[in-house]
Coordinates of C-alpha atoms and ligand atoms in Angstrom, one line a residue:
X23 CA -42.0 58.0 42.4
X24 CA -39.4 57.1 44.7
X25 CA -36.9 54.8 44.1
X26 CA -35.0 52.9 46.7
X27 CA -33.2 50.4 44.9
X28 CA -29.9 51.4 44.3
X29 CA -28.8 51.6 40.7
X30 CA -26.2 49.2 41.2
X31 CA -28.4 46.9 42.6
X32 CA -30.7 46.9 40.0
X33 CA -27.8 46.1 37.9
X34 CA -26.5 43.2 39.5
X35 CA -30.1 41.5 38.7
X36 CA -29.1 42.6 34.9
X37 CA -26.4 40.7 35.1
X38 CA -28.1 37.7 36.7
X39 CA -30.3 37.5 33.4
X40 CA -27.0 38.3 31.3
X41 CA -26.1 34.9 32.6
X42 CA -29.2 33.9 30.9
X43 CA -29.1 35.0 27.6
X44 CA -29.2 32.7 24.5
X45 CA -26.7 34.6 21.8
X46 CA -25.1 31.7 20.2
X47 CA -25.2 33.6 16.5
X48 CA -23.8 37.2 17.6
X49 CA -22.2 36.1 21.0
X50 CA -23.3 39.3 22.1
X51 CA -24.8 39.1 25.8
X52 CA -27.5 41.5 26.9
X53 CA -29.2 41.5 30.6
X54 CA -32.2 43.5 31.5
X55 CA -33.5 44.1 34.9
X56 CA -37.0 46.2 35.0
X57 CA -37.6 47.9 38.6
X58 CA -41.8 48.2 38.8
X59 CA -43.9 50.7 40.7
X60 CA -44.5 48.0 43.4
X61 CA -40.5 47.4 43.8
X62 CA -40.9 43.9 42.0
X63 CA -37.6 43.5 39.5
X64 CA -38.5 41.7 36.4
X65 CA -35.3 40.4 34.2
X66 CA -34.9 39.5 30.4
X67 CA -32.1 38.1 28.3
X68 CA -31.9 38.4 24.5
X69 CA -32.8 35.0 23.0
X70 CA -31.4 34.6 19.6
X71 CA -32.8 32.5 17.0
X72 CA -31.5 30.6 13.9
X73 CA -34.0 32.9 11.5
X74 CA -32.6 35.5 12.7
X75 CA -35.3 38.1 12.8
X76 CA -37.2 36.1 15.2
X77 CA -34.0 37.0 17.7
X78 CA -35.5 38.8 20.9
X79 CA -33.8 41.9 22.9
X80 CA -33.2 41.5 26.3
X81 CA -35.2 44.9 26.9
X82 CA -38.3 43.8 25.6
X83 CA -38.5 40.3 26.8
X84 CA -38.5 42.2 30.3
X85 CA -41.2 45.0 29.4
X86 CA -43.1 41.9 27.2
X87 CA -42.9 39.8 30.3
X88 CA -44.0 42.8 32.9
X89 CA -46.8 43.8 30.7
X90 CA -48.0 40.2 30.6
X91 CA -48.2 39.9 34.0
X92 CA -50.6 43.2 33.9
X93 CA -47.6 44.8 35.2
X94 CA -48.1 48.7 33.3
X95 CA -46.1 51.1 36.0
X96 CA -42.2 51.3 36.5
X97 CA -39.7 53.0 38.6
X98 CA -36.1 52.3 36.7
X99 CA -34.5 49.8 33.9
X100 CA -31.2 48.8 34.1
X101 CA -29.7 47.2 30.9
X102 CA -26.1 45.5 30.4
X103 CA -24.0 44.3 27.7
X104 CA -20.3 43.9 26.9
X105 CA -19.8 47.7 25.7
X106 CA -22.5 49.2 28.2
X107 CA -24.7 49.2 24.5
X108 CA -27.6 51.9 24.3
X109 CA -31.1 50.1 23.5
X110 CA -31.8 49.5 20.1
X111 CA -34.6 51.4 17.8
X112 CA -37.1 49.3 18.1
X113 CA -36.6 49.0 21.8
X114 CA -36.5 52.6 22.3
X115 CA -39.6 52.7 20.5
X116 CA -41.1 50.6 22.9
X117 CA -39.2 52.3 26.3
X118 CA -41.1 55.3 24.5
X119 CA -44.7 53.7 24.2
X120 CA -44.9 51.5 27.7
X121 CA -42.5 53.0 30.2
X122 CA -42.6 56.6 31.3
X123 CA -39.8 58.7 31.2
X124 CA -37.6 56.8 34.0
X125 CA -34.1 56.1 34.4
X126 CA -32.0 54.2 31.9
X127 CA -29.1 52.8 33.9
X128 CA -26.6 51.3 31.3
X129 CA -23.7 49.2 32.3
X130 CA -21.1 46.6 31.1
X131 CA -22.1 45.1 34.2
X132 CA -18.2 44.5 35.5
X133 CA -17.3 47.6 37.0
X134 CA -19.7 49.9 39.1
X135 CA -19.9 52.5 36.8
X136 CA -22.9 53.2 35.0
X137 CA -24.7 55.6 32.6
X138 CA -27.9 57.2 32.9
X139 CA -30.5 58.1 30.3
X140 CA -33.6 59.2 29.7
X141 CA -36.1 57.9 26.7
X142 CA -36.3 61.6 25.9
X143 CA -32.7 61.8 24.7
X144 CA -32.4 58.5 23.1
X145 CA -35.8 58.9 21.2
X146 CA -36.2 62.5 20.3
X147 CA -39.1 63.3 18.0
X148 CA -40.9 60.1 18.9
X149 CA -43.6 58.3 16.9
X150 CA -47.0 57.8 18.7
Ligands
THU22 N1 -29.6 43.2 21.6 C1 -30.4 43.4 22.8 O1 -30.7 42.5 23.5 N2 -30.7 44.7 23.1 C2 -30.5 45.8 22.3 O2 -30.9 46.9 22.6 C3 -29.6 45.7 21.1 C4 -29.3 44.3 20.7 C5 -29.2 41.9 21.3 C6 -29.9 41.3 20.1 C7 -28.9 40.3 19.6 O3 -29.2 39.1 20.3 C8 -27.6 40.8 20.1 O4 -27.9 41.8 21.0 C9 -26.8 41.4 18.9 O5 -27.5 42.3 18.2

């Protein structure tokens, strides 16, 4: 599938949900921008919670969000945090189970440098 949204791009609109994120326990800012097959970009923020465990990452409020709106095919995923953070287990599990194998741009957001990665080297030996 081609993409013609440039990585950075797609950044920039993970920082714009950054902006949004609700991490008042951890402090800990994380902003998720999810490029789909039709070129639409669909954001998340983590959303912390007093009960902790009921605290949200910013990855899957964006996948949650694009599947709910019957959304199911995507081109890239750009994720930013204060140290350019990796996705979590559980979101890797879900990359894994409801996106395909597509770019993982990861960024502090500040600078224009970015990593890329692929679900097949942060989840080897996947469940499902
Ligand atoms: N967080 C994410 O949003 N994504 C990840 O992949 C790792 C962690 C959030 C959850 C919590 O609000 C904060 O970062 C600190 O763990």
């Amino acid at each position: 599938m081609e993409i013609k949204m440039k990585p950075i791009d797609l950044i920039k609109q993970a920082v714009k949900a950054q902006n949004n994120a609700h991490a008042k326990y951890s402090n800990f800012t994380v902003g998720c921008a999810l490029l789909t097959k039709d070129d639409d970009v669909i954001l998340g923020c983590n959303i912390e919670s007093a009960a902790y465990p009921s605290t949200m990452c910013a990855e899957r409020v964006a996948i949650y969000a694009a599947l709910a709106k019957g959304i199911t095919r995507f081109k890239a995923i750009a994720i930013v945090s204060p140290l350019s953070a990796k996705p979590c287990g559980p979101c890797r599990q879900i990359i894994y189970e409801y996106l395909s194998d597509i770019p993982i741009y990861v960024s502090n957001g500040k600078t224009d440098k970015y990593e890329t990665h692929h679900i097949s080297d942060l989840l080897p030996h996947p469940f499902g």
